[in-house]
Amino acid sequence: MLRYLDAGESHGQGLLAVVEGMPAGVPLQAENIDVDLRRRQGGYGRGGRMRIERDQVRIVSGIRDGLTLGSPIGLWIENRDWQHWQGLFDASSEKTWEPFTRPRPGHADLPGGMKYGQRDLRNILERASARGTAIRVAVGAVAKALLAEFGIQIASHVLSIGGVEASPPSSKEDIIAADGSPMRCADPKASQEMMKAIDEAKKAGESLGGTFEVIAWGVPVGLGSHVHWDRRLDGQLAAAMMSIQGIKGVEVGRGFEAAFLRGSEVHDEIYYDQERGFYRRTNNAGGLEGGISNGEPIVLRAAMKPIPTLYRPLKSVDMLSKEQVEASIERSDICAVPAAAIIGEAAMAWVLAQAFLEKFGGDSLAEIRRNYRGYLKEVAER
Ligand code: EPS
């Protein structure tokens, strides 16, 4: 069983995770994890925090000579910003911090404060902050390292920002090439408009959401199962995607659009040839049928709401005085959809790695390879 726990507050010392259940023998380098951490920090529309942080992971356990040992992998990312917040988590410090008492509509502030009995909502927002997604991306990169050994590749791209829609990319190469661009979008013309929309939103004290797509290529047929609701891979992937800060909708394959079409327009017809075995010419199902991967690329889309911190704040109520006020302003991003797409990759990688180990599990990479090859051989004969 592959599992992890993470901890850390946005302005605490740092973020940590323990990944348990990774087999021995998987090549893993901090530098590879750092590539994804850098990707997460990018994207047009980010706020001041990303100019402070230089996210880098320290692998503190579970590795020797660049290979996993099968023991728990400890990961640590320092918050450089912590030094500006000295005393926030330290009762012995002389510095006191103003309480945060005007909850932002749309953030965890108010429901979190009510649930945990807190009037200083900093006690909620510090953990609710999307800062925590840095460690989630690091954990996802560990999962990606395992999946890469079996030719599974994950990428993402932005589809829309604040109502500006990109035309869909025509090839895998276009999607991968979008990675380096400021909006992480495969349509250069739409990207320009998206950046303009972000500039306008910034001027107006607004924030913008959008949609993105995450794709996994090379996933074998047979991950997940139809036999019980919580074993369905589509459900697990959707839950993982939905748990990312700001996500309000998830689609698999054609998703909501399929509900407007007829059966014959939606379902992917089945073909067979000696070399490829069973195959499809379309992938409207997004690589998932009956909660099981069907060998086609897995395609998920997610919708991110606009970030709740508005520089022109919405109405709120002060937790102490109960007076009608404007919500507090906490430094934030105008738009974080390009970053959310990277977090989407991590969420997908984690669920796929879990499902992969459930199917082909073993204690070492070599053992898993044997199981995997044996299964593929059997599948080819079916
Ligand atoms: C983020 C760090 C946070 C925010 C943002 C994402 O840092 P700070 O609060 O110090 O500016 O910039 O989080 C949110 C927008 C949010 O609402 O939680 C990061 O590392 O990605």
GROMACS .gro file of C-alpha atoms and ligand atoms in nm:
model
  403
    1MET     CA    1   0.000   0.000   0.000
    2LEU     CA    2   0.135   0.338  -0.104
    3ARG     CA    3   0.048   0.622   0.134
    4TYR     CA    4   0.175   0.957   0.255
    5LEU     CA    5   0.118   1.220   0.519
    6ASP     CA    6   0.223   1.580   0.488
    7ALA     CA    7   0.243   1.871   0.730
    8GLY     CA    8   0.330   2.238   0.730
    9GLU     CA    9   0.184   2.587   0.745
   10SER     CA   10   0.222   2.854   0.478
   11HIS     CA   11   0.449   3.074   0.690
   12GLY     CA   12   0.593   2.805   0.917
   13GLN     CA   13   0.948   2.672   0.885
   14GLY     CA   14   0.866   2.449   0.593
   15LEU     CA   15   0.665   2.163   0.450
   16LEU     CA   16   0.729   1.795   0.509
   17ALA     CA   17   0.600   1.459   0.391
   18VAL     CA   18   0.661   1.094   0.460
   19VAL     CA   19   0.596   0.863   0.166
   20GLU     CA   20   0.551   0.501   0.271
   21GLY     CA   21   0.520   0.198   0.048
   22MET     CA   22   0.752   0.291  -0.241
   23PRO     CA   23   0.933  -0.023  -0.356
   24ALA     CA   24   1.312  -0.052  -0.347
   25GLY     CA   25   1.522   0.025  -0.652
   26VAL     CA   26   1.335   0.320  -0.804
   27PRO     CA   27   1.577   0.588  -0.932
   28LEU     CA   28   1.499   0.914  -0.752
   29GLN     CA   29   1.693   1.240  -0.749
   30ALA     CA   30   1.608   1.560  -0.566
   31GLU     CA   31   1.688   1.750  -0.887
   32ASN     CA   32   1.406   1.571  -1.070
   33ILE     CA   33   1.157   1.664  -0.797
   34ASP     CA   34   1.285   2.023  -0.812
   35VAL     CA   35   1.194   2.044  -1.181
   36ASP     CA   36   0.826   2.004  -1.088
   37LEU     CA   37   0.862   2.242  -0.793
   38ARG     CA   38   0.995   2.507  -1.032
   39ARG     CA   39   0.713   2.439  -1.277
   40ARG     CA   40   0.459   2.488  -0.996
   41GLN     CA   41   0.608   2.824  -0.906
   42GLY     CA   42   0.568   2.958  -1.257
   43GLY     CA   43   0.279   3.085  -1.464
   44TYR     CA   44   0.165   3.437  -1.538
   45GLY     CA   45  -0.050   3.586  -1.262
   46ARG     CA   46   0.135   3.462  -0.954
   47GLY     CA   47   0.177   3.692  -0.654
   48GLY     CA   48   0.471   3.821  -0.448
   49ARG     CA   49   0.535   3.497  -0.262
   50MET     CA   50   0.674   3.327  -0.569
   51ARG     CA   51   0.947   3.592  -0.587
   52ILE     CA   52   1.054   3.498  -0.234
   53GLU     CA   53   1.054   3.118  -0.259
   54ARG     CA   54   1.304   2.903  -0.450
   55ASP     CA   55   1.140   2.571  -0.373
   56GLN     CA   56   1.387   2.285  -0.347
   57VAL     CA   57   1.331   1.948  -0.186
   58ARG     CA   58   1.564   1.780   0.060
   59ILE     CA   59   1.527   1.402   0.059
   60VAL     CA   60   1.601   1.318   0.421
   61SER     CA   61   1.546   0.942   0.421
   62GLY     CA   62   1.464   0.635   0.216
   63ILE     CA   63   1.730   0.679  -0.054
   64ARG     CA   64   2.081   0.546  -0.110
   65ASP     CA   65   2.296   0.601  -0.419
   66GLY     CA   66   2.003   0.755  -0.604
   67LEU     CA   67   1.775   0.454  -0.552
   68THR     CA   68   1.482   0.411  -0.315
   69LEU     CA   69   1.537   0.161  -0.032
   70GLY     CA   70   1.176   0.059   0.023
   71SER     CA   71   1.183   0.244   0.357
   72PRO     CA   72   0.980   0.562   0.421
   73ILE     CA   73   1.094   0.855   0.208
   74GLY     CA   74   1.116   1.178   0.403
   75LEU     CA   75   1.081   1.502   0.207
   76TRP     CA   76   1.143   1.858   0.331
   77ILE     CA   77   1.087   2.194   0.159
   78GLU     CA   78   1.196   2.507   0.338
   79ASN     CA   79   0.971   2.815   0.346
   80ARG     CA   80   1.211   3.101   0.277
   81ASP     CA   81   0.934   3.343   0.373
   82TRP     CA   82   0.936   3.205   0.727
   83GLN     CA   83   1.211   3.445   0.829
   84HIS     CA   84   0.974   3.737   0.760
   85TRP     CA   85   0.713   3.579   0.988
   86GLN     CA   86   0.934   3.510   1.289
   87GLY     CA   87   0.730   3.458   1.601
   88LEU     CA   88   0.409   3.360   1.424
   89PHE     CA   89   0.429   3.006   1.558
   90ASP     CA   90   0.662   3.073   1.846
   91ALA     CA   91   0.494   3.161   2.177
   92SER     CA   92   0.823   3.277   2.334
   93SER     CA   93   0.875   3.544   2.069
   94GLU     CA   94   0.828   3.910   2.155
   95LYS     CA   95   0.660   3.989   1.829
   96THR     CA   96   0.284   3.962   1.831
   97TRP     CA   97   0.073   3.935   1.520
   98GLU     CA   98  -0.254   4.113   1.453
   99PRO     CA   99  -0.538   3.859   1.452
  100PHE     CA  100  -0.700   3.789   1.115
  101THR     CA  101  -1.070   3.835   1.191
  102ARG     CA  102  -1.241   3.927   0.863
  103PRO     CA  103  -1.300   3.602   0.672
  104ARG     CA  104  -1.267   3.599   0.291
  105PRO     CA  105  -1.575   3.461   0.115
  106GLY     CA  106  -1.469   3.148  -0.069
  107HIS     CA  107  -1.172   3.062   0.155
  108ALA     CA  108  -1.162   2.812   0.442
  109ASP     CA  109  -1.149   3.107   0.687
  110LEU     CA  110  -1.508   3.113   0.816
  111PRO     CA  111  -1.615   2.747   0.810
  112GLY     CA  112  -1.269   2.648   0.940
  113GLY     CA  113  -1.284   2.904   1.220
  114MET     CA  114  -1.631   2.792   1.325
  115LYS     CA  115  -1.538   2.425   1.313
  116TYR     CA  116  -1.209   2.458   1.505
  117GLY     CA  117  -1.329   2.726   1.750
  118GLN     CA  118  -1.090   2.994   1.623
  119ARG     CA  119  -1.154   3.367   1.604
  120ASP     CA  120  -0.805   3.442   1.474
  121LEU     CA  121  -0.853   3.291   1.132
  122ARG     CA  122  -0.479   3.279   1.070
  123ASN     CA  123  -0.501   2.953   1.267
  124ILE     CA  124  -0.704   2.819   0.973
  125LEU     CA  125  -0.565   2.992   0.666
  126GLU     CA  126  -0.205   2.898   0.736
  127ARG     CA  127  -0.283   2.532   0.674
  128ALA     CA  128  -0.558   2.585   0.416
  129SER     CA  129  -0.322   2.792   0.196
  130ALA     CA  130  -0.223   2.657  -0.142
  131ARG     CA  131   0.136   2.685  -0.019
  132GLY     CA  132   0.084   2.325   0.092
  133THR     CA  133   0.062   2.219  -0.272
  134ALA     CA  134   0.442   2.252  -0.298
  135ILE     CA  135   0.489   1.935  -0.092
  136ARG     CA  136   0.203   1.766  -0.279
  137VAL     CA  137   0.392   1.829  -0.603
  138ALA     CA  138   0.709   1.682  -0.448
  139VAL     CA  139   0.519   1.368  -0.344
  140GLY     CA  140   0.366   1.351  -0.693
  141ALA     CA  141   0.715   1.367  -0.843
  142VAL     CA  142   0.810   1.059  -0.638
  143ALA     CA  143   0.506   0.881  -0.784
  144LYS     CA  144   0.605   0.998  -1.134
  145ALA     CA  145   0.953   0.846  -1.085
  146LEU     CA  146   0.792   0.503  -1.035
  147LEU     CA  147   0.548   0.546  -1.324
  148ALA     CA  148   0.828   0.659  -1.559
  149GLU     CA  149   0.996   0.320  -1.511
  150PHE     CA  150   0.693   0.170  -1.687
  151GLY     CA  151   0.669   0.431  -1.963
  152ILE     CA  152   0.382   0.624  -1.805
  153GLN     CA  153   0.411   0.996  -1.878
  154ILE     CA  154   0.192   1.274  -1.738
  155ALA     CA  155   0.148   1.627  -1.874
  156SER     CA  156  -0.096   1.914  -1.837
  157HIS     CA  157  -0.201   2.231  -2.012
  158VAL     CA  158  -0.433   2.525  -1.955
  159LEU     CA  159  -0.760   2.533  -2.151
  160SER     CA  160  -0.917   2.858  -2.035
  161ILE     CA  161  -0.863   3.154  -1.804
  162GLY     CA  162  -1.140   3.390  -1.696
  163GLY     CA  163  -1.356   3.295  -1.994
  164VAL     CA  164  -1.076   3.319  -2.256
  165GLU     CA  165  -1.072   2.978  -2.422
  166ALA     CA  166  -0.783   2.813  -2.606
  167SER     CA  167  -0.840   2.601  -2.913
  168PRO     CA  168  -0.759   2.242  -2.815
  169PRO     CA  169  -0.408   2.118  -2.899
  170SER     CA  170  -0.388   1.877  -3.191
  171SER     CA  171  -0.103   1.656  -3.070
  172LYS     CA  172   0.088   1.527  -2.770
  173GLU     CA  173   0.388   1.733  -2.888
  174ASP     CA  174   0.180   2.055  -2.874
  175ILE     CA  175   0.076   1.975  -2.518
  176ILE     CA  176   0.431   1.906  -2.406
  177ALA     CA  177   0.561   2.218  -2.585
  178ALA     CA  178   0.306   2.434  -2.395
  179ASP     CA  179   0.489   2.358  -2.070
  180GLY     CA  180   0.749   2.630  -2.104
  181SER     CA  181   0.508   2.910  -2.202
  182PRO     CA  182   0.388   3.163  -1.941
  183MET     CA  183   0.025   3.045  -1.945
  184ARG     CA  184   0.116   2.676  -2.000
  185CYS     CA  185  -0.135   2.688  -2.284
  186ALA     CA  186  -0.091   2.530  -2.629
  187ASP     CA  187  -0.266   2.816  -2.813
  188PRO     CA  188  -0.030   3.119  -2.835
  189LYS     CA  189  -0.302   3.363  -2.944
  190ALA     CA  190  -0.533   3.267  -2.657
  191SER     CA  191  -0.234   3.286  -2.419
  192GLN     CA  192  -0.185   3.652  -2.509
  193GLU     CA  193  -0.552   3.722  -2.440
  194MET     CA  194  -0.532   3.531  -2.112
  195MET     CA  195  -0.239   3.743  -1.998
  196LYS     CA  196  -0.432   4.056  -2.093
  197ALA     CA  197  -0.731   3.932  -1.892
  198ILE     CA  198  -0.503   3.876  -1.592
  199ASP     CA  199  -0.358   4.227  -1.622
  200GLU     CA  200  -0.708   4.373  -1.637
  201ALA     CA  201  -0.822   4.165  -1.339
  202LYS     CA  202  -0.521   4.286  -1.141
  203LYS     CA  203  -0.606   4.648  -1.215
  204ALA     CA  204  -0.966   4.589  -1.109
  205GLY     CA  205  -0.867   4.419  -0.779
  206GLU     CA  206  -1.011   4.093  -0.912
  207SER     CA  207  -0.891   3.734  -0.944
  208LEU     CA  208  -0.949   3.479  -1.223
  209GLY     CA  209  -1.010   3.106  -1.242
  210GLY     CA  210  -1.000   2.873  -1.538
  211THR     CA  211  -0.981   2.517  -1.661
  212PHE     CA  212  -0.695   2.279  -1.730
  213GLU     CA  213  -0.641   1.928  -1.860
  214VAL     CA  214  -0.416   1.654  -1.724
  215ILE     CA  215  -0.325   1.355  -1.943
  216ALA     CA  216  -0.146   1.028  -1.870
  217TRP     CA  217  -0.003   0.829  -2.159
  218GLY     CA  218   0.111   0.468  -2.133
  219VAL     CA  219  -0.128   0.353  -1.860
  220PRO     CA  220  -0.193  -0.020  -1.911
  221VAL     CA  221  -0.543  -0.164  -1.933
  222GLY     CA  222  -0.670  -0.289  -1.597
  223LEU     CA  223  -0.594  -0.032  -1.325
  224GLY     CA  224  -0.891   0.021  -1.094
  225SER     CA  225  -1.194  -0.204  -1.081
  226HIS     CA  226  -1.565  -0.216  -1.157
  227VAL     CA  227  -1.641  -0.441  -0.859
  228HIS     CA  228  -1.687  -0.181  -0.584
  229TRP     CA  229  -1.749   0.196  -0.581
  230ASP     CA  230  -1.435   0.291  -0.395
  231ARG     CA  231  -1.214   0.082  -0.624
  232ARG     CA  232  -1.322   0.267  -0.939
  233LEU     CA  233  -1.020   0.453  -1.074
  234ASP     CA  234  -1.226   0.739  -1.221
  235GLY     CA  235  -1.373   0.807  -0.876
  236GLN     CA  236  -1.030   0.802  -0.713
  237LEU     CA  237  -0.884   1.034  -0.975
  238ALA     CA  238  -1.177   1.275  -0.950
  239ALA     CA  239  -1.147   1.285  -0.569
  240ALA     CA  240  -0.775   1.357  -0.591
  241MET     CA  241  -0.829   1.634  -0.844
  242MET     CA  242  -1.122   1.783  -0.648
  243SER     CA  243  -0.913   1.801  -0.331
  244ILE     CA  244  -0.676   2.058  -0.485
  245GLN     CA  245  -0.737   2.407  -0.343
  246GLY     CA  246  -0.982   2.605  -0.557
  247ILE     CA  247  -1.110   2.315  -0.770
  248LYS     CA  248  -1.488   2.314  -0.813
  249GLY     CA  249  -1.541   2.073  -1.103
  250VAL     CA  250  -1.379   1.765  -1.260
  251GLU     CA  251  -1.452   1.591  -1.590
  252VAL     CA  252  -1.333   1.259  -1.731
  253GLY     CA  253  -1.294   1.241  -2.110
  254ARG     CA  254  -1.578   1.429  -2.283
  255GLY     CA  255  -1.727   1.479  -1.934
  256PHE     CA  256  -2.029   1.710  -1.916
  257GLU     CA  257  -2.036   1.743  -2.294
  258ALA     CA  258  -2.121   1.371  -2.325
  259ALA     CA  259  -2.450   1.433  -2.148
  260PHE     CA  260  -2.560   1.646  -2.446
  261LEU     CA  261  -2.472   1.389  -2.714
  262ARG     CA  262  -2.622   1.059  -2.834
  263GLY     CA  263  -2.472   0.722  -2.743
  264SER     CA  264  -2.334   0.663  -3.090
  265GLU     CA  265  -2.148   0.997  -3.074
  266VAL     CA  266  -1.990   0.924  -2.738
  267HIS     CA  267  -1.877   0.563  -2.708
  268ASP     CA  268  -1.541   0.462  -2.850
  269GLU     CA  269  -1.584   0.177  -3.101
  270ILE     CA  270  -1.367  -0.131  -3.057
  271TYR     CA  271  -1.115  -0.258  -3.317
  272TYR     CA  272  -0.857  -0.533  -3.321
  273ASP     CA  273  -0.535  -0.600  -3.507
  274GLN     CA  274  -0.267  -0.863  -3.456
  275GLU     CA  275   0.002  -0.619  -3.353
  276ARG     CA  276  -0.191  -0.374  -3.136
  277GLY     CA  277  -0.455  -0.608  -2.997
  278PHE     CA  278  -0.779  -0.432  -2.904
  279TYR     CA  279  -0.773  -0.059  -2.975
  280ARG     CA  280  -0.991   0.251  -3.026
  281ARG     CA  281  -0.989   0.528  -3.282
  282THR     CA  282  -1.143   0.780  -3.042
  283ASN     CA  283  -1.099   0.844  -2.670
  284ASN     CA  284  -1.418   1.013  -2.554
  285ALA     CA  285  -1.413   0.796  -2.241
  286GLY     CA  286  -1.085   0.958  -2.132
  287GLY     CA  287  -0.919   0.618  -2.094
  288LEU     CA  288  -1.166   0.490  -1.834
  289GLU     CA  289  -1.457   0.249  -1.874
  290GLY     CA  290  -1.636   0.089  -1.579
  291GLY     CA  291  -1.387   0.250  -1.342
  292ILE     CA  292  -1.102   0.058  -1.514
  293SER     CA  293  -0.824   0.202  -1.731
  294ASN     CA  294  -0.876   0.078  -2.088
  295GLY     CA  295  -0.526   0.138  -2.226
  296GLU     CA  296  -0.605   0.471  -2.392
  297PRO     CA  297  -0.461   0.796  -2.249
  298ILE     CA  298  -0.631   0.903  -1.926
  299VAL     CA  299  -0.776   1.251  -1.971
  300LEU     CA  300  -0.910   1.462  -1.684
  301ARG     CA  301  -1.017   1.824  -1.685
  302ALA     CA  302  -1.067   2.045  -1.382
  303ALA     CA  303  -1.228   2.383  -1.319
  304MET     CA  304  -1.063   2.621  -1.074
  305LYS     CA  305  -1.262   2.904  -0.921
  306PRO     CA  306  -1.106   3.251  -0.893
  307ILE     CA  307  -0.878   3.282  -0.588
  308PRO     CA  308  -1.080   3.414  -0.289
  309THR     CA  309  -0.840   3.691  -0.184
  310LEU     CA  310  -0.961   4.001  -0.365
  311TYR     CA  311  -0.763   4.325  -0.355
  312ARG     CA  312  -1.103   4.494  -0.385
  313PRO     CA  313  -1.256   4.288  -0.104
  314LEU     CA  314  -1.608   4.151  -0.076
  315LYS     CA  315  -1.841   4.201   0.217
  316SER     CA  316  -1.771   4.003   0.529
  317VAL     CA  317  -1.836   4.008   0.904
  318ASP     CA  318  -1.572   4.065   1.172
  319MET     CA  319  -1.536   3.758   1.394
  320LEU     CA  320  -1.499   3.968   1.712
  321SER     CA  321  -1.733   4.267   1.667
  322LYS     CA  322  -1.981   4.096   1.430
  323GLU     CA  323  -1.988   4.419   1.233
  324GLN     CA  324  -2.033   4.423   0.857
  325VAL     CA  325  -1.682   4.487   0.716
  326GLU     CA  326  -1.474   4.418   0.410
  327ALA     CA  327  -1.284   4.087   0.399
  328SER     CA  328  -0.916   4.095   0.495
  329ILE     CA  329  -0.654   4.110   0.223
  330GLU     CA  330  -0.381   3.848   0.244
  331ARG     CA  331  -0.105   3.860  -0.019
  332SER     CA  332  -0.219   3.633  -0.300
  333ASP     CA  333  -0.212   3.548  -0.669
  334ILE     CA  334  -0.438   3.699  -0.935
  335CYS     CA  335  -0.452   3.366  -1.116
  336ALA     CA  336  -0.291   3.031  -1.030
  337VAL     CA  337  -0.445   2.804  -1.295
  338PRO     CA  338  -0.110   2.722  -1.467
  339ALA     CA  339   0.026   2.614  -1.127
  340ALA     CA  340  -0.292   2.419  -1.045
  341ALA     CA  341  -0.238   2.214  -1.361
  342ILE     CA  342   0.102   2.101  -1.225
  343ILE     CA  343  -0.065   2.010  -0.896
  344GLY     CA  344  -0.321   1.818  -1.105
  345GLU     CA  345  -0.035   1.617  -1.254
  346ALA     CA  346   0.085   1.533  -0.902
  347ALA     CA  347  -0.266   1.433  -0.792
  348MET     CA  348  -0.305   1.206  -1.095
  349ALA     CA  349   0.044   1.057  -1.058
  350TRP     CA  350  -0.023   0.965  -0.698
  351VAL     CA  351  -0.350   0.784  -0.770
  352LEU     CA  352  -0.202   0.603  -1.071
  353ALA     CA  353   0.103   0.494  -0.868
  354GLN     CA  354  -0.125   0.359  -0.596
  355ALA     CA  355  -0.337   0.171  -0.849
  356PHE     CA  356  -0.026   0.047  -1.028
  357LEU     CA  357   0.126  -0.095  -0.709
  358GLU     CA  358  -0.205  -0.248  -0.610
  359LYS     CA  359  -0.210  -0.439  -0.941
  360PHE     CA  360   0.160  -0.521  -0.986
  361GLY     CA  361   0.286  -0.472  -0.629
  362GLY     CA  362   0.612  -0.603  -0.497
  363ASP     CA  363   0.892  -0.491  -0.269
  364SER     CA  364   1.144  -0.414  -0.541
  365LEU     CA  365   1.129  -0.261  -0.885
  366ALA     CA  366   1.259  -0.587  -1.032
  367GLU     CA  367   0.974  -0.784  -0.876
  368ILE     CA  368   0.715  -0.535  -1.003
  369ARG     CA  369   0.869  -0.551  -1.352
  370ARG     CA  370   0.824  -0.929  -1.356
  371ASN     CA  371   0.462  -0.897  -1.253
  372TYR     CA  372   0.402  -0.625  -1.508
  373ARG     CA  373   0.564  -0.812  -1.798
  374GLY     CA  374   0.380  -1.133  -1.712
  375TYR     CA  375   0.049  -0.949  -1.707
  376LEU     CA  376   0.114  -0.768  -2.037
  377LYS     CA  377   0.200  -1.101  -2.200
  378GLU     CA  378  -0.126  -1.251  -2.077
  379VAL     CA  379  -0.326  -0.947  -2.188
  380ALA     CA  380  -0.173  -0.969  -2.537
  381GLU     CA  381  -0.289  -1.331  -2.564
  382ARG     CA  382  -0.648  -1.252  -2.473
  383EPS     C1  383   0.116   2.990  -0.242
  383EPS     C2  384   0.160   3.057  -0.134
  383EPS     C3  385   0.073   3.152  -0.065
  383EPS     C4  386  -0.019   3.220  -0.164
  383EPS     C5  387  -0.099   3.123  -0.250
  383EPS     C6  388  -0.017   3.008  -0.299
  383EPS     O1  389   0.162   3.237  -0.003
  383EPS     P1  390   0.128   3.374   0.073
  383EPS     O2  391   0.000   3.351   0.148
  383EPS     O3  392   0.248   3.394   0.162
  383EPS     O4  393   0.122   3.479  -0.034
  383EPS     O5  394   0.056   3.302  -0.251
  383EPS     O6  395  -0.206   3.071  -0.178
  383EPS     C7  396  -0.332   3.121  -0.202
  383EPS     C8  397  -0.356   3.203  -0.299
  383EPS     C9  398  -0.438   3.076  -0.115
  383EPS     O7  399  -0.547   3.134  -0.124
  383EPS     O8  400  -0.416   2.987  -0.036
  383EPS    C10  401   0.201   2.892  -0.311
  383EPS     O9  402   0.314   2.857  -0.264
  383EPS    O10  403   0.159   2.844  -0.418
   0.00000   0.00000   0.00000
